[in-house]
Short mmCIF file of C-alpha atoms in Angstrom, two decimals:
data_model
loop_
_atom_site.label_atom_id
_atom_site.label_comp_id
_atom_site.label_asym_id
_atom_site.label_seq_id
_atom_site.Cartn_x
_atom_site.Cartn_y
_atom_site.Cartn_z
CA MET A 1 14.12 6.00 -80.51
CA PRO A 2 14.93 9.36 -82.21
CA ARG A 3 12.37 10.42 -84.80
CA THR A 4 13.34 10.30 -88.47
CA ASP A 5 11.35 13.34 -89.52
CA ARG A 6 13.09 16.64 -88.77
CA SER A 7 11.46 19.09 -86.42
CA ILE A 8 11.83 22.66 -85.41
CA LEU A 9 12.16 23.44 -81.73
CA ILE A 10 10.84 26.76 -80.58
CA THR A 11 11.71 27.79 -76.95
CA GLY A 12 10.20 30.41 -74.80
CA ALA A 13 6.70 28.90 -75.14
CA ARG A 14 5.26 31.33 -72.43
CA ALA A 15 5.53 34.28 -74.91
CA PRO A 16 2.89 35.26 -77.42
CA VAL A 17 5.73 35.61 -79.99
CA ALA A 18 6.61 31.92 -79.56
CA LEU A 19 2.96 31.04 -80.08
CA HIS A 20 2.80 33.13 -83.21
CA LEU A 21 6.19 31.79 -84.56
CA ALA A 22 4.84 28.24 -83.91
CA ARG A 23 1.76 28.93 -85.94
CA LEU A 24 3.86 30.29 -88.83
CA VAL A 25 6.35 27.40 -88.90
CA HIS A 26 3.47 24.84 -88.56
CA GLY A 27 1.44 26.59 -91.17
CA ALA A 28 4.38 26.20 -93.64
CA GLY A 29 4.24 22.39 -93.09
CA ARG A 30 7.00 21.95 -90.49
CA ARG A 31 6.60 19.82 -87.30
CA VAL A 32 6.98 22.17 -84.28
CA ILE A 33 8.08 21.22 -80.84
CA LEU A 34 7.89 23.73 -78.03
CA ALA A 35 9.75 23.95 -74.83
CA ASP A 36 10.06 26.15 -71.67
CA THR A 37 9.98 26.04 -67.90
CA PRO A 38 6.40 26.79 -66.98
CA ALA A 39 3.93 23.96 -66.62
CA ARG A 40 1.18 25.46 -68.73
CA PRO A 41 2.47 28.23 -71.22
CA ILE A 42 0.06 29.61 -73.77
CA ALA A 43 1.74 28.13 -76.80
CA ALA A 44 1.55 24.65 -75.53
CA ALA A 45 -2.19 24.80 -76.01
CA SER A 46 -1.89 25.50 -79.72
CA LYS A 47 -2.66 23.04 -82.50
CA ALA A 48 0.70 24.13 -83.95
CA CYS A 49 2.43 22.39 -81.07
CA ALA A 50 3.27 18.72 -81.73
CA ARG A 51 4.69 18.23 -78.31
CA TYR A 52 5.59 20.42 -75.35
CA HIS A 53 8.66 19.72 -73.20
CA ARG A 54 9.24 21.31 -69.77
CA LEU A 55 12.80 22.22 -69.01
CA PRO A 56 14.73 23.17 -65.95
CA PRO A 57 15.12 26.89 -65.26
CA PRO A 58 18.30 27.96 -67.20
CA ARG A 59 19.14 30.78 -64.92
CA PHE A 60 19.29 28.65 -61.78
CA GLU A 61 20.22 25.17 -63.33
CA PRO A 62 22.20 25.86 -66.47
CA GLN A 63 23.88 22.39 -66.61
CA ALA A 64 20.56 20.52 -66.18
CA TYR A 65 18.97 22.91 -68.78
CA ALA A 66 21.68 22.25 -71.40
CA GLU A 67 21.38 18.41 -70.87
CA ALA A 68 17.68 18.51 -71.20
CA VAL A 69 17.82 20.50 -74.41
CA GLU A 70 20.28 18.10 -75.82
CA ALA A 71 18.21 15.09 -74.80
CA LEU A 72 15.07 16.75 -76.31
CA ILE A 73 16.83 17.44 -79.68
CA ARG A 74 17.94 13.90 -79.91
CA ALA A 75 14.58 12.37 -78.88
CA GLU A 76 12.51 14.57 -81.29
CA GLY A 77 14.77 14.61 -84.22
CA VAL A 78 15.25 18.44 -84.06
CA GLU A 79 17.28 20.17 -86.78
CA LEU A 80 16.90 23.70 -85.75
CA VAL A 81 16.30 25.50 -82.41
CA ILE A 82 14.66 29.00 -82.55
CA PRO A 83 14.80 30.91 -79.30
CA THR A 84 12.18 33.64 -78.74
CA CYS A 85 12.91 35.08 -75.27
CA GLU A 86 16.09 35.61 -73.13
CA GLU A 87 16.81 31.94 -73.05
CA VAL A 88 18.73 32.65 -76.22
CA PHE A 89 21.71 33.51 -74.06
CA HIS A 90 21.51 30.35 -72.11
CA LEU A 91 21.15 28.28 -75.30
CA ALA A 92 24.22 30.04 -76.84
CA LEU A 93 26.12 29.18 -73.65
CA ALA A 94 25.02 25.56 -74.00
CA TRP A 95 26.08 25.45 -77.67
CA ARG A 96 29.57 26.75 -76.79
CA GLY A 97 30.00 24.25 -74.10
CA ARG A 98 29.01 21.00 -75.92
CA THR A 99 28.59 19.54 -79.46
CA MET A 100 24.89 19.83 -80.13
CA PRO A 101 23.16 17.67 -82.72
CA ALA A 102 21.13 20.67 -84.06
CA LYS A 103 21.79 24.35 -85.04
CA VAL A 104 20.57 27.23 -82.98
CA PHE A 105 19.06 30.21 -84.89
CA ALA A 106 21.18 32.82 -83.08
CA PRO A 107 24.75 34.25 -83.08
CA ASP A 108 27.32 33.15 -80.59
CA ILE A 109 27.31 34.32 -76.96
CA GLY A 110 29.99 36.95 -77.55
CA LEU A 111 27.95 38.81 -80.16
CA LEU A 112 24.76 38.24 -78.19
CA ALA A 113 26.33 39.79 -75.12
CA GLU A 114 27.80 42.76 -77.06
CA VAL A 115 24.50 43.92 -78.40
CA HIS A 116 22.58 43.22 -75.26
CA ASN A 117 24.93 45.37 -73.18
CA LYS A 118 23.51 48.80 -73.41
CA HIS A 119 26.98 50.51 -73.49
CA SER A 120 28.88 48.15 -75.83
CA PHE A 121 25.82 48.18 -78.26
CA ILE A 122 26.19 51.99 -78.58
CA HIS A 123 29.83 51.66 -79.30
CA LEU A 124 29.24 48.98 -81.82
CA ALA A 125 26.65 51.15 -83.63
CA GLU A 126 29.08 54.09 -83.56
CA GLN A 127 31.85 51.90 -85.04
CA LEU A 128 29.50 50.99 -87.83
CA GLY A 129 29.15 54.70 -88.70
CA LEU A 130 25.78 55.36 -87.16
CA ALA A 131 24.83 58.52 -85.19
CA VAL A 132 24.25 57.56 -81.59
CA PRO A 133 23.21 59.37 -78.34
CA GLU A 134 26.10 59.99 -76.02
CA THR A 135 26.18 57.10 -73.60
CA THR A 136 28.48 56.80 -70.52
CA LEU A 137 29.34 53.71 -68.59
CA LEU A 138 28.86 53.92 -64.80
CA ASN A 139 30.88 51.40 -62.85
CA SER A 140 31.05 53.23 -59.52
CA ARG A 141 29.53 56.06 -57.43
CA ASP A 142 32.33 58.21 -58.59
CA ASP A 143 31.32 57.60 -62.20
CA LEU A 144 27.79 58.51 -61.28
CA GLU A 145 28.76 61.71 -59.42
CA ALA A 146 30.73 62.80 -62.56
CA VAL A 147 27.55 62.95 -64.64
CA GLY A 148 25.08 63.69 -61.79
CA GLY A 149 25.20 67.38 -62.39
CA HIS A 150 23.58 66.92 -65.88
CA SER A 151 20.95 64.35 -64.69
CA ARG A 152 18.04 66.27 -65.92
CA ASP A 153 19.34 65.79 -69.55
CA LEU A 154 20.00 62.02 -69.12
CA VAL A 155 18.29 58.62 -68.94
CA PHE A 156 19.94 56.19 -66.43
CA LYS A 157 19.40 52.44 -66.91
CA PRO A 158 21.21 49.18 -65.86
CA VAL A 159 23.44 47.69 -68.55
CA TRP A 160 21.58 44.39 -68.29
CA SER A 161 17.86 44.90 -67.85
CA ARG A 162 14.54 44.32 -69.63
CA PHE A 163 11.00 45.85 -69.69
CA ALA A 164 12.50 49.29 -68.90
CA ASN A 165 13.14 47.97 -65.38
CA GLN A 166 14.74 50.54 -63.06
CA VAL A 167 15.03 53.27 -65.81
CA LEU A 168 15.28 56.71 -64.45
CA LEU A 169 14.12 59.30 -67.01
CA ARG A 170 15.69 62.82 -66.54
CA PRO A 171 15.80 62.42 -62.73
CA THR A 172 16.66 65.23 -60.29
CA PRO A 173 20.08 64.62 -58.56
CA ASP A 174 18.45 63.43 -55.30
CA PHE A 175 16.85 60.46 -57.11
CA LEU A 176 20.25 59.18 -58.12
CA ASP A 177 20.83 58.04 -54.49
CA VAL A 178 19.05 54.76 -55.49
CA ILE A 179 21.67 53.97 -58.06
CA ALA A 180 24.73 51.96 -56.89
CA PRO A 181 26.64 50.98 -60.03
CA SER A 182 29.55 48.54 -59.78
CA PRO A 183 31.64 46.45 -62.20
CA ALA A 184 29.35 43.59 -61.38
CA MET A 185 26.23 45.64 -61.91
CA PRO A 186 27.09 48.48 -64.24
CA TRP A 187 24.63 51.22 -65.45
CA VAL A 188 24.70 53.69 -68.27
CA ALA A 189 23.78 57.36 -68.47
CA GLN A 190 22.37 58.08 -71.92
CA ARG A 191 21.55 61.45 -73.46
CA PHE A 192 17.78 61.90 -73.38
CA VAL A 193 16.54 62.09 -77.02
CA GLU A 194 13.47 63.97 -77.88
CA GLY A 195 11.40 62.50 -80.65
CA GLU A 196 9.12 59.53 -81.57
CA GLU A 197 9.92 56.09 -80.34
CA ILE A 198 10.09 53.43 -83.05
CA SER A 199 10.46 49.76 -82.22
CA ALA A 200 12.08 47.37 -84.83
CA TYR A 201 11.78 43.50 -85.10
CA ALA A 202 14.07 41.89 -87.68
CA VAL A 203 15.20 38.55 -88.94
CA ALA A 204 18.53 38.23 -90.75
CA ARG A 205 20.67 35.47 -92.17
CA GLU A 206 24.41 35.96 -92.60
CA GLY A 207 23.99 39.69 -92.50
CA ARG A 208 21.12 39.82 -95.05
CA LEU A 209 17.77 41.20 -93.87
CA LYS A 210 14.98 38.66 -94.24
CA ALA A 211 12.06 40.28 -92.47
CA LEU A 212 11.48 43.71 -90.81
CA ALA A 213 8.47 45.25 -88.94
CA LEU A 214 8.66 48.78 -87.61
CA TYR A 215 6.09 49.72 -85.14
CA ARG A 216 5.25 51.99 -82.18
CA SER A 217 3.69 50.99 -78.90
CA LEU A 218 0.60 53.23 -77.92
CA CYS A 219 -0.06 51.35 -74.69
CA ARG A 220 2.49 49.45 -72.48
CA ALA A 221 2.64 47.15 -69.48
CA GLY A 222 4.08 49.71 -67.20
CA LYS A 223 7.13 51.33 -68.73
CA GLY A 224 8.03 48.12 -70.70
CA ALA A 225 6.52 45.84 -73.30
CA GLY A 226 3.95 47.10 -75.72
CA ILE A 227 0.38 45.73 -75.36
CA PHE A 228 -1.19 47.89 -78.10
CA PHE A 229 0.97 48.72 -81.10
CA GLU A 230 0.75 49.82 -84.67
CA ARG A 231 2.94 49.55 -87.78
CA VAL A 232 5.05 52.48 -89.04
CA GLU A 233 7.11 52.98 -92.05
CA ASP A 234 10.46 54.78 -91.78
CA ASP A 235 13.33 54.60 -94.41
CA ALA A 236 16.00 55.85 -91.99
CA ALA A 237 15.01 53.25 -89.37
CA ARG A 238 15.25 50.50 -92.09
CA GLU A 239 18.68 51.68 -93.10
CA LEU A 240 19.94 51.71 -89.54
CA VAL A 241 18.76 48.09 -89.03
CA GLU A 242 20.23 46.97 -92.30
CA ARG A 243 23.63 48.47 -91.41
CA ILE A 244 23.70 46.69 -88.07
CA VAL A 245 22.75 43.27 -89.33
CA ALA A 246 25.14 43.59 -92.18
CA GLY A 247 28.07 44.99 -90.05
CA THR A 248 27.61 42.05 -87.58
CA ALA A 249 26.84 39.31 -90.20
CA TRP A 250 23.77 38.61 -88.01
CA THR A 251 21.89 35.32 -88.22
CA GLY A 252 18.77 35.05 -86.10
CA GLN A 253 16.18 37.43 -84.61
CA ILE A 254 17.01 40.90 -83.37
CA SER A 255 15.05 43.96 -82.14
CA PHE A 256 15.86 47.58 -81.47
CA ASP A 257 14.53 50.48 -79.59
CA LEU A 258 14.97 53.59 -81.72
CA MET A 259 14.23 57.29 -81.54
CA ARG A 260 13.22 59.45 -84.51
CA GLU A 261 14.20 63.02 -83.96
CA THR A 262 12.24 65.95 -85.47
CA ASP A 263 14.70 66.36 -88.27
CA GLY A 264 14.09 62.73 -89.42
CA ARG A 265 17.36 61.36 -88.00
CA VAL A 266 16.88 57.99 -86.30
CA LEU A 267 19.11 57.06 -83.31
CA PRO A 268 19.56 53.53 -81.68
CA LEU A 269 18.91 53.44 -77.97
CA GLU A 270 19.27 49.76 -77.22
CA CYS A 271 19.09 46.23 -78.75
CA ASN A 272 17.42 42.97 -77.69
CA PRO A 273 18.70 39.99 -79.64
CA ARG A 274 15.35 38.03 -79.53
CA ALA A 275 11.79 38.20 -80.80
CA VAL A 276 9.51 41.11 -79.92
CA SER A 277 5.99 42.14 -80.71
CA GLY A 278 6.71 43.15 -84.36
CA LEU A 279 6.57 39.54 -85.39
CA HIS A 280 2.76 39.72 -84.99
CA PHE A 281 2.67 41.86 -88.21
CA PHE A 282 3.48 38.66 -90.18
CA ARG A 283 0.68 36.16 -90.89
CA ASP A 284 1.54 34.53 -94.08
CA PRO A 285 3.28 31.22 -93.06
CA ALA A 286 4.66 30.14 -96.46
CA ARG A 287 6.16 33.51 -97.28
CA PHE A 288 7.62 34.10 -93.81
CA VAL A 289 9.18 30.63 -93.51
CA ASP A 290 10.55 30.65 -97.00
CA ALA A 291 12.32 33.99 -96.31
CA VAL A 292 13.45 33.23 -92.84
CA LEU A 293 14.44 29.48 -93.04
CA GLY A 294 14.65 28.98 -96.82
CA GLY A 295 16.12 30.85 -99.64
CA GLY A 296 13.13 33.18 -100.34
CA PRO A 297 13.23 36.90 -100.66
CA GLU A 298 12.63 39.21 -97.75
CA VAL A 299 9.15 39.07 -96.43
CA ARG A 300 7.16 42.23 -95.76
CA PRO A 301 4.51 42.57 -93.03
CA ASP A 302 1.12 41.66 -94.18
CA VAL A 303 -0.89 42.89 -91.18
CA THR A 304 -2.18 46.45 -91.13
CA ARG A 305 -4.50 46.71 -88.17
CA PRO A 306 -3.06 47.59 -84.66
CA GLN A 307 -2.26 44.55 -82.55
CA THR A 308 -3.11 44.01 -78.93
CA VAL A 309 -3.56 41.51 -76.18
CA ARG A 310 -6.89 42.24 -74.58
CA LEU A 311 -6.16 40.56 -71.34
CA ALA A 312 -2.96 42.68 -70.88
CA MET A 313 -5.06 45.77 -71.84
CA TRP A 314 -7.50 45.04 -68.98
CA ILE A 315 -4.57 44.38 -66.55
CA TYR A 316 -2.27 47.27 -67.53
CA GLY A 317 -4.08 49.44 -69.96
CA LEU A 318 -7.27 50.18 -68.04
CA PRO A 319 -5.57 51.22 -64.83
CA ALA A 320 -3.24 53.51 -66.78
CA ALA A 321 -6.23 55.03 -68.58
CA LEU A 322 -7.99 55.62 -65.30
CA ARG A 323 -4.99 57.38 -63.97
CA SER A 324 -4.59 59.65 -66.99
CA ARG A 325 -8.38 60.05 -67.58
CA ALA A 326 -8.17 58.59 -70.92
CA LEU A 327 -10.98 56.13 -70.89
CA ALA A 328 -12.28 57.32 -74.36
CA ARG A 329 -8.90 56.32 -75.76
CA PHE A 330 -8.92 53.02 -74.00
CA ARG A 331 -12.24 52.09 -75.44
CA GLU A 332 -11.29 53.10 -78.86
CA ALA A 333 -8.04 51.01 -78.63
CA MET A 334 -10.11 48.05 -77.63
CA ARG A 335 -12.36 48.45 -80.69
CA GLU A 336 -9.49 49.19 -83.14
CA GLY A 337 -7.02 46.49 -81.95
CA GLU A 338 -6.90 43.00 -83.34
CA GLU A 339 -6.36 40.28 -80.72
CA LEU A 340 -2.92 39.04 -81.64
CA LEU A 341 -3.70 35.64 -80.02
CA ASP A 342 -6.54 34.89 -82.42
CA TRP A 343 -5.81 32.45 -85.18
CA PRO A 344 -8.19 30.57 -87.50
CA GLY A 345 -8.98 27.14 -86.05
CA ASP A 346 -6.80 27.60 -83.05
CA SER A 347 -8.74 29.16 -80.28
CA ALA A 348 -7.23 27.21 -77.24
CA PRO A 349 -4.38 29.63 -76.55
CA VAL A 350 -6.78 32.49 -75.88
CA ARG A 351 -8.29 30.37 -73.01
CA ALA A 352 -4.86 29.26 -72.04
CA GLN A 353 -3.95 32.73 -70.93
CA TRP A 354 -5.75 32.22 -67.64
CA PRO A 355 -3.78 29.22 -66.25
CA ALA A 356 -0.61 30.73 -67.69
CA LEU A 357 -1.38 34.06 -65.82
CA ALA A 358 -2.23 32.11 -62.61
CA GLU A 359 1.11 30.35 -62.76
CA ILE A 360 2.98 33.68 -63.12
CA ALA A 361 0.87 35.24 -60.35
CA ARG A 362 1.84 32.38 -57.98
CA GLU A 363 5.45 32.97 -58.83
CA ALA A 364 5.15 36.73 -58.20
CA TRP A 365 3.43 36.13 -54.81
CA ARG A 366 6.14 33.63 -53.60
CA GLU A 367 8.99 35.87 -54.62
CA ARG A 368 7.21 39.09 -53.74
CA ILE A 369 7.98 40.60 -57.14
CA SER A 370 5.81 42.12 -59.90
CA LEU A 371 3.99 40.01 -62.58
CA GLN A 372 6.46 41.31 -65.22
CA ALA A 373 9.45 40.34 -63.09
CA ALA A 374 7.96 36.87 -62.40
CA SER A 375 7.32 36.28 -66.09
CA THR A 376 11.08 36.25 -66.89
CA ARG A 377 12.73 35.48 -63.52
CA ASP A 378 13.90 32.00 -64.47
CA ILE A 379 15.34 32.85 -67.94
CA GLU A 380 17.04 36.31 -67.34
CA TRP A 381 20.52 36.69 -68.31
CA ASN A 382 22.42 39.58 -66.70
CA GLY A 383 25.80 39.41 -68.32
CA PRO A 384 28.77 37.04 -68.06
CA GLY A 385 29.10 35.34 -64.70
CA SER A 386 25.40 36.09 -63.90
CA GLY A 387 23.15 33.64 -62.14
#
């Protein structure tokens, strides 16, 4: 029988942001259900998790995934689904194709695709009156050759990608031979912008900003996700985020990669319509949930110390420090950073990192891909018609 108490379903349970969101929602007195495709994701070990449901991989079994999500919603009495990772696209497609008995905290697939596309997002920002870096769509080798002579001033990246995968930063022309853009797998060439990188995590409802954290990553997993990051304040970055969420009437989570130029101007580089590490700067459950899911005022970050995942620092940060001869900075970061998985009375997810990592490592070994690629292989969405 379906439950009579209403629950919140948080998907993407493999991710630290899903764990953090579950803790916030649970701490505010709501029943939290978690779901994802791995057998033992870290968030499933948390006391915040009332029940964990394993789902089919949406990238490879979209119909089975949609059916499983609908059955889960009915069985658990779910009133709201909050995606945290790239499964947001697959959920939006499921909501478009059937009548679901719950709401999903995200826009429709059309808007999600528009902002995720690295070319159409820049066009959207420009239409909203924002300054943007020149960005050219590449659909063929001819398009590539037309800009190749200026490659040392450009950044090349696939329209659909994550973790800075395949990015070529100001390459020499001979390095462009590895790129084969096509209408099915387009790329962009974007003007290289000098300055300071800023990441933004935001939550909005009907175009009104409800939460915002700006931060910079001082250590990354390769070229991609930050694993040691600290808060920043920047009025121009805040205004940019406000104008985009207002101009799109955004509801849900959204994040941006921005660049602050030396004159203080902030330019948008790309957008990810999902949760990112900035969520970890919020630790007050009542205020966060009241703002995001209730009618409360915008919530401000309440964490001041840099945040880190120490296991990821050992895996990615230490080798990088050895290569760059920056061991002293690595040791300082390990002392200064607050383990973002730590939470009062909920220690099991820290231990759960090991079986979760082992599961990802097995997938990486089977598919002969990197740990990062294996961590999202089953939920990736690479544009309309992708599989």
